[in-house]
CSV table of C-alpha atoms in Angstrom, one decimal:
chain,number,residue,atom,x,y,z
A,1,MET,CA,169.6,136.3,52.5
A,2,VAL,CA,171.3,132.9,52.9
A,3,ASP,CA,168.4,131.5,50.8
A,4,ASP,CA,169.1,133.9,48.0
A,5,TYR,CA,172.8,132.9,48.1
A,6,ILE,CA,172.2,129.2,48.1
A,7,GLN,CA,169.6,129.4,45.2
A,8,ALA,CA,171.9,131.6,43.1
A,9,THR,CA,174.9,129.2,43.8
A,10,MET,CA,172.8,126.2,42.8
A,11,ALA,CA,171.6,127.8,39.6
A,12,LYS,CA,175.1,128.9,38.6
A,13,ASN,CA,176.5,125.5,39.2
A,14,GLN,CA,173.4,123.5,38.1
A,15,ILE,CA,173.4,121.7,41.5
A,16,PRO,CA,170.2,119.6,41.7
A,17,GLY,CA,170.0,119.3,45.5
A,18,LEU,CA,171.9,120.8,48.5
A,19,SER,CA,171.5,120.4,52.2
A,20,PHE,CA,173.3,122.4,54.9
A,21,ALA,CA,173.5,122.9,58.6
A,22,VAL,CA,174.8,125.6,60.8
A,23,VAL,CA,175.8,124.9,64.4
A,24,GLN,CA,176.9,127.5,66.9
A,25,GLU,CA,178.5,126.5,70.2
A,26,GLY,CA,177.1,123.0,69.8
A,27,GLU,CA,173.5,124.3,69.2
A,28,LEU,CA,171.7,123.9,65.9
A,29,VAL,CA,171.1,127.3,64.3
A,30,LEU,CA,169.7,126.2,60.9
A,31,VAL,CA,169.4,123.0,58.9
A,32,LYS,CA,167.7,123.1,55.5
A,33,GLY,CA,167.5,121.4,52.1
A,34,TYR,CA,167.1,123.0,48.7
A,35,GLY,CA,166.3,121.6,45.3
A,36,LEU,CA,165.9,117.9,44.5
A,37,ALA,CA,167.5,114.8,45.9
A,38,ASN,CA,166.2,112.8,42.9
A,39,LEU,CA,165.4,114.5,39.6
A,40,GLU,CA,163.6,111.6,38.0
A,41,HIS,CA,161.1,111.3,40.9
A,42,SER,CA,161.1,115.0,42.0
A,43,VAL,CA,162.1,114.1,45.5
A,44,PRO,CA,162.9,117.3,47.5
A,45,ALA,CA,166.3,117.5,49.3
A,46,THR,CA,165.9,118.0,53.0
A,47,GLU,CA,168.1,117.8,56.1
A,48,HIS,CA,167.5,114.0,56.1
A,49,THR,CA,168.6,113.4,52.6
A,50,VAL,CA,171.5,110.9,52.6
A,51,TYR,CA,174.5,111.8,50.4
A,52,GLU,CA,177.8,110.1,49.7
A,53,ILE,CA,180.2,112.2,51.7
A,54,ALA,CA,183.5,110.9,50.3
A,55,SER,CA,186.6,112.2,52.1
A,56,VAL,CA,184.7,113.9,54.9
A,57,GLY,CA,184.6,110.4,56.1
A,58,LYS,CA,188.3,110.5,56.7
A,59,THR,CA,187.5,112.4,59.9
A,60,PHE,CA,185.7,109.2,61.1
A,61,THR,CA,188.7,107.1,60.3
A,62,ALA,CA,191.0,109.5,62.0
A,63,THR,CA,188.8,109.6,65.1
A,64,VAL,CA,188.6,105.8,65.6
A,65,THR,CA,192.4,105.7,65.1
A,66,MET,CA,192.9,108.3,67.8
A,67,MET,CA,190.5,106.4,70.1
A,68,LEU,CA,192.9,103.5,69.9
A,69,VAL,CA,195.8,105.8,70.6
A,70,GLU,CA,194.1,107.2,73.7
A,71,GLU,CA,193.5,103.6,74.9
A,72,GLY,CA,197.1,102.7,74.4
A,73,VAL,CA,196.3,100.0,71.8
A,74,ILE,CA,198.4,101.7,69.1
A,75,SER,CA,200.9,104.6,69.0
A,76,LEU,CA,201.1,107.5,66.5
A,77,GLU,CA,204.9,106.8,66.1
A,78,GLU,CA,204.4,103.1,65.3
A,79,ALA,CA,204.9,101.9,61.8
A,80,ILE,CA,201.8,100.8,60.0
A,81,ALA,CA,203.8,97.7,58.9
A,82,ASN,CA,203.7,96.5,62.5
A,83,TYR,CA,200.1,95.6,61.9
A,84,LEU,CA,200.0,94.8,58.1
A,85,ASP,CA,202.5,92.1,57.1
A,86,TYR,CA,202.2,92.3,53.4
A,87,LEU,CA,203.4,95.9,52.8
A,88,PRO,CA,206.4,96.5,50.4
A,89,PRO,CA,209.8,97.2,51.9
A,90,ALA,CA,209.6,100.9,50.9
A,91,TRP,CA,206.6,101.4,53.2
A,92,GLN,CA,208.2,100.0,56.3
A,93,GLY,CA,209.2,103.4,57.8
A,94,VAL,CA,205.7,104.9,57.4
A,95,THR,CA,204.1,105.7,60.8
A,96,ILE,CA,200.5,106.1,61.7
A,97,LYS,CA,201.1,109.8,62.2
A,98,HIS,CA,202.6,110.1,58.7
A,99,ILE,CA,199.4,108.7,57.3
A,100,LEU,CA,197.1,110.8,59.3
A,101,SER,CA,198.9,113.9,58.3
A,102,HIS,CA,199.4,112.9,54.6
A,103,GLN,CA,203.1,112.7,54.9
A,104,SER,CA,203.6,109.0,54.2
A,105,GLY,CA,205.1,109.5,50.7
A,106,ILE,CA,203.0,106.5,49.6
A,107,PRO,CA,201.6,107.0,46.1
A,108,ASN,CA,197.9,107.8,45.9
A,109,TYR,CA,196.1,104.9,44.3
A,110,THR,CA,193.5,107.2,42.8
A,111,ASP,CA,196.3,108.8,40.8
A,112,ALA,CA,197.1,105.4,39.1
A,113,PRO,CA,196.8,105.7,35.3
A,114,ASN,CA,194.2,103.0,35.0
A,115,TYR,CA,192.3,104.0,38.1
A,116,TRP,CA,189.2,105.3,36.3
A,117,GLU,CA,189.0,102.2,34.2
A,118,LEU,CA,188.7,100.2,37.5
A,119,THR,CA,186.1,102.2,39.4
A,120,ARG,CA,183.2,100.3,38.0
A,121,LEU,CA,184.7,97.0,39.2
A,122,ASP,CA,184.3,95.5,42.6
A,123,LEU,CA,187.9,94.8,43.5
A,124,SER,CA,189.5,93.2,46.5
A,125,LYS,CA,191.5,95.4,48.9
A,126,SER,CA,194.7,93.7,47.7
A,127,GLU,CA,193.8,94.5,44.1
A,128,ILE,CA,193.4,98.2,45.1
A,129,LEU,CA,196.7,98.3,46.9
A,130,ALA,CA,198.4,96.5,43.9
A,131,LEU,CA,197.8,99.7,41.9
A,132,VAL,CA,200.7,101.3,43.9
A,133,THR,CA,202.7,98.7,45.8
A,134,ASP,CA,205.3,98.4,43.0
A,135,LEU,CA,205.9,102.1,42.8
A,136,PRO,CA,208.6,104.0,44.7
A,137,LEU,CA,207.7,106.4,47.5
A,138,LYS,CA,207.1,110.0,46.3
A,139,PHE,CA,209.4,111.2,49.1
A,140,PRO,CA,210.8,110.0,52.4
A,141,PRO,CA,208.1,109.7,55.0
A,142,GLY,CA,207.7,113.0,56.9
A,143,GLU,CA,209.7,115.1,54.5
A,144,PHE,CA,206.8,116.6,52.5
A,145,SER,CA,203.1,116.3,52.4
A,146,ALA,CA,200.9,115.0,49.5
A,147,TYR,CA,197.2,114.0,49.7
A,148,ASP,CA,197.1,110.3,50.0
A,149,ASN,CA,194.0,108.0,49.9
A,150,THR,CA,196.2,104.9,50.0
A,151,GLY,CA,197.3,105.7,53.6
A,152,TYR,CA,193.7,106.0,54.8
A,153,TYR,CA,192.9,102.8,53.1
A,154,LEU,CA,195.7,101.2,55.1
A,155,LEU,CA,194.4,102.7,58.3
A,156,GLY,CA,191.1,100.9,57.7
A,157,LEU,CA,192.9,97.6,57.3
A,158,MET,CA,194.9,98.3,60.4
A,159,LEU,CA,191.8,99.1,62.4
A,160,GLU,CA,190.2,95.8,61.3
A,161,LYS,CA,193.3,93.9,62.3
A,162,VAL,CA,193.5,95.5,65.8
A,163,ALA,CA,189.7,95.4,66.5
A,164,GLY,CA,189.0,92.0,65.0
A,165,LYS,CA,185.9,93.3,63.2
A,166,SER,CA,185.1,95.0,59.9
A,167,TYR,CA,185.8,98.7,59.5
A,168,GLY,CA,182.1,99.4,59.0
A,169,ASP,CA,181.1,97.6,62.2
A,170,LEU,CA,183.8,99.4,64.1
A,171,LEU,CA,182.5,102.8,62.9
A,172,GLN,CA,179.0,101.7,63.8
A,173,GLU,CA,180.0,100.6,67.3
A,174,ARG,CA,182.4,103.4,68.1
A,175,ILE,CA,180.7,106.4,66.5
A,176,PHE,CA,177.4,106.1,64.7
A,177,ALA,CA,175.5,104.0,67.3
A,178,THR,CA,177.0,105.9,70.2
A,179,LEU,CA,175.9,109.3,68.8
A,180,GLY,CA,172.5,108.1,67.3
A,181,MET,CA,173.7,108.7,63.8
A,182,ASN,CA,171.1,106.4,62.3
A,183,ALA,CA,171.5,107.7,58.7
A,184,THR,CA,175.2,107.3,58.6
A,185,MET,CA,176.8,104.1,57.3
A,186,MET,CA,179.1,102.6,54.8
A,187,ASN,CA,177.9,102.9,51.2
A,188,HIS,CA,176.7,99.7,49.6
A,189,PRO,CA,174.9,100.6,46.4
A,190,LYS,CA,172.7,97.4,46.6
A,191,ASP,CA,171.3,98.4,50.0
A,192,ILE,CA,167.9,100.1,50.4
A,193,VAL,CA,168.8,103.3,52.1
A,194,PRO,CA,165.9,105.6,53.2
A,195,HIS,CA,166.2,109.1,51.8
A,196,ARG,CA,169.3,108.2,49.6
A,197,ALA,CA,170.0,111.0,47.1
A,198,ALA,CA,170.8,110.2,43.5
A,199,GLY,CA,174.1,111.6,42.3
A,200,TYR,CA,174.6,113.6,39.1
A,201,ARG,CA,177.2,114.8,36.7
A,202,LEU,CA,177.3,117.5,34.1
A,203,LEU,CA,178.0,116.2,30.6
A,204,ASP,CA,178.1,118.9,27.9
A,205,GLY,CA,176.2,121.2,30.1
A,206,LYS,CA,173.4,118.7,30.8
A,207,LEU,CA,172.8,116.8,34.0
A,208,VAL,CA,173.1,113.0,33.8
A,209,ASN,CA,173.0,110.2,36.3
A,210,LYS,CA,176.4,109.4,37.7
A,211,PRO,CA,178.0,106.0,36.6
A,212,TYR,CA,178.5,103.2,39.0
A,213,TYR,CA,181.4,103.8,41.3
A,214,SER,CA,182.4,100.7,43.3
A,215,PRO,CA,182.6,101.1,47.1
A,216,SER,CA,185.7,98.9,47.0
A,217,VAL,CA,187.7,101.9,45.8
A,218,THR,CA,186.6,104.2,48.7
A,219,TYR,CA,186.4,102.0,51.9
A,220,SER,CA,188.1,103.8,54.8
A,221,ALA,CA,189.3,106.7,52.6
A,222,GLY,CA,185.8,108.0,52.2
A,223,GLY,CA,183.1,105.3,51.7
A,224,GLN,CA,180.4,106.6,54.0
A,225,LEU,CA,176.8,107.9,53.6
A,226,SER,CA,175.3,110.6,55.8
A,227,SER,CA,172.8,113.4,56.1
A,228,VAL,CA,173.4,116.9,57.5
A,229,ALA,CA,171.0,116.1,60.3
A,230,ASP,CA,173.2,113.3,61.4
A,231,MET,CA,176.4,115.3,60.9
A,232,VAL,CA,175.0,117.9,63.4
A,233,LYS,CA,175.2,115.1,66.0
A,234,TRP,CA,178.8,114.5,64.8
A,235,GLU,CA,179.6,118.2,65.3
A,236,GLN,CA,178.0,118.3,68.7
A,237,ALA,CA,180.2,115.3,69.7
A,238,LEU,CA,183.3,117.2,68.5
A,239,HIS,CA,182.2,120.4,70.4
A,240,SER,CA,181.6,118.5,73.6
A,241,ALA,CA,184.6,116.1,73.3
A,242,THR,CA,182.2,113.2,73.6
A,243,LEU,CA,184.3,110.6,71.8
A,244,LEU,CA,187.8,111.9,72.3
A,245,LYS,CA,189.5,113.9,75.0
A,246,GLN,CA,189.7,117.7,74.3
A,247,SER,CA,193.5,117.4,74.3
A,248,THR,CA,193.4,114.8,71.6
A,249,LEU,CA,191.1,116.9,69.5
A,250,GLU,CA,193.4,119.8,69.9
A,251,MET,CA,196.3,117.7,68.7
A,252,MET,CA,194.2,116.7,65.6
A,253,TRP,CA,193.4,120.4,64.9
A,254,THR,CA,197.0,121.6,65.3
A,255,PRO,CA,199.2,122.0,62.3
A,256,HIS,CA,201.7,119.1,61.8
A,257,PRO,CA,203.9,120.4,59.0
A,258,PRO,CA,206.4,118.1,57.4
A,259,LYS,CA,210.2,118.6,57.8
A,260,ARG,CA,210.5,120.3,54.4
A,261,GLY,CA,208.3,121.8,51.8
A,262,ASN,CA,205.7,123.4,54.0
A,263,ASP,CA,206.5,126.6,55.8
A,264,TRP,CA,203.4,127.1,57.9
A,265,GLU,CA,203.7,130.8,58.0
A,266,LYS,CA,203.7,130.9,54.2
A,267,GLN,CA,201.1,128.2,53.5
A,268,ARG,CA,197.4,128.9,53.4
A,269,TYR,CA,196.6,125.5,54.9
A,270,VAL,CA,198.4,122.4,56.2
A,271,VAL,CA,197.3,119.1,57.6
A,272,GLY,CA,196.6,118.3,61.2
A,273,LEU,CA,195.7,114.7,62.0
A,274,GLY,CA,192.7,113.8,59.8
A,275,TRP,CA,191.7,117.5,59.3
A,276,TRP,CA,193.0,120.4,57.2
A,277,VAL,CA,194.1,123.3,59.3
A,278,LEU,CA,193.5,126.6,57.5
A,279,ASN,CA,195.8,129.5,58.0
A,280,TYR,CA,193.4,132.3,58.7
A,281,SER,CA,196.0,134.4,60.5
A,282,ASP,CA,194.6,134.8,64.1
A,283,ARG,CA,191.4,132.7,63.5
A,284,ARG,CA,191.5,128.9,64.0
A,285,VAL,CA,189.7,127.0,61.3
A,286,VAL,CA,189.7,123.3,60.4
A,287,GLY,CA,187.8,121.4,57.8
A,288,HIS,CA,187.6,118.7,55.2
A,289,ASN,CA,186.2,118.5,51.7
A,290,GLY,CA,184.8,115.4,49.9
A,291,SER,CA,184.5,114.8,46.2
A,292,ILE,CA,183.3,111.6,44.5
A,293,LEU,CA,181.3,110.8,41.3
A,294,GLY,CA,177.9,112.5,41.8
A,295,PHE,CA,178.5,114.2,45.1
A,296,ALA,CA,180.5,117.0,46.9
A,297,SER,CA,180.7,117.7,50.6
A,298,ASN,CA,182.3,119.8,53.2
A,299,ILE,CA,182.5,120.3,57.0
A,300,THR,CA,184.2,123.5,58.2
A,301,ARG,CA,184.7,124.3,61.9
A,302,PHE,CA,185.4,127.9,62.7
A,303,ILE,CA,186.8,127.1,66.1
A,304,ASP,CA,187.4,130.5,67.5
A,305,ASP,CA,184.0,131.6,66.3
A,306,LYS,CA,182.4,128.5,67.7
A,307,MET,CA,180.6,127.9,64.5
A,308,THR,CA,180.4,124.9,62.1
A,309,VAL,CA,178.9,124.6,58.7
A,310,ILE,CA,178.2,121.3,56.9
A,311,VAL,CA,177.3,121.2,53.2
A,312,PHE,CA,176.3,118.2,51.1
A,313,CYS,CA,175.2,118.3,47.5
A,314,ASN,CA,174.4,115.7,44.8
A,315,LEU,CA,176.6,117.1,42.0
A,316,ASP,CA,180.3,116.4,41.6
A,317,LYS,CA,183.1,118.7,40.3
A,318,ILE,CA,182.0,121.4,42.8
A,319,SER,CA,185.5,122.6,43.3
A,320,ARG,CA,184.8,124.7,46.3
A,321,PRO,CA,182.2,123.2,48.7
A,322,ASP,CA,184.4,124.8,51.4
A,323,ALA,CA,183.8,128.2,49.8
A,324,ILE,CA,180.0,127.6,50.0
A,325,ALA,CA,180.4,126.7,53.7
A,326,LYS,CA,182.4,129.8,54.5
A,327,GLN,CA,179.9,132.0,52.6
A,328,ILE,CA,177.0,130.4,54.6
A,329,ALA,CA,178.9,131.0,57.9
A,330,GLY,CA,179.4,134.6,57.0
A,331,TYR,CA,175.6,135.2,57.1
A,332,PHE,CA,175.6,134.2,60.7
A,333,CYS,CA,179.0,135.6,62.0
A,334,GLN,CA,180.5,138.9,61.1
A,335,SER,CA,184.1,137.8,61.9
A,336,VAL,CA,183.8,134.9,59.5
A,337,ARG,CA,182.4,137.1,56.8
A,338,GLU,CA,185.5,139.2,57.0
A,339,LEU,CA,187.9,136.3,56.6
A,340,GLU,CA,189.7,136.1,53.2
A,341,LEU,CA,188.8,132.9,51.3
A,342,GLN,CA,191.6,130.4,51.3
A,343,PRO,CA,192.8,128.2,48.3
A,344,PRO,CA,190.8,125.0,47.8
A,345,LEU,CA,191.2,122.1,50.2
A,346,GLU,CA,192.4,118.9,48.5
A,347,THR,CA,189.8,116.2,48.0
A,348,ASP,CA,189.5,112.7,46.6
A,349,SER,CA,189.8,113.7,43.0
């Protein structure tokens, strides 16, 4: 039945290729690919197909940040400006926790009016930040929440400063190599990447190749590549608390609502630390979507049901990859099937 659902969803949305994995209590239940990873060469999508995963990669950034918190190297309540000395005065009160929970008030650089004119350019990190450094805060830090790629970009710079190595090397050392995630890495379009999927867009109802999108504009806010087979290893590490203490993971998966603007009892989801926490009444669910030119992605962890679904596809503007993940989970778990679908999680675009 899940095959019929996936094939119907792909046909309806004209998705060229899709891969997904279902993990129950840390054990792989099903991993599968459908359609084509590359239309021009008729390459099938499989569990090993490598996709751009966009903001799903924020969960990696948050994890390495929390590793350093556990080690006492940094503190959640510290100002990010303690580590980055070129930040504007208005950002001085923004803490690491504000950023992890999207409560910094810092303007999102991907909302800059000229952003899409710049995505084909390989810019420096200072040029990216210059898109918003002269703008006022959207609100005082901690007062409200608003999705913010800029903050996660700053976390990458902070991690580099603290660790004395590149953000990509830090992820490789702390997460990917440790877990044997050999297909997961920072996206460099010039690199030869085995099983890399081509990304597609719909233009006037017709599939076309995605345009070049510089990795300089994603970085630690969502610049990774991965396969669902690799992400199964990531989920297993989360399930077994391999990289972080269970208490730290629980903190990340607990709602951290801002002072105003988000009444958790009335909201359908709120941010934890690096994860969205969905308000499914008595069911604990966390997840993250990703959206970038040519690709859409999701990981959803149905914590109380001990089930996780990972979905990657090579078409952008899929507004609800999380809805696809929930529907897949429902084929394997009655209690998930009965949950009411929540409003869409925020993503990069």
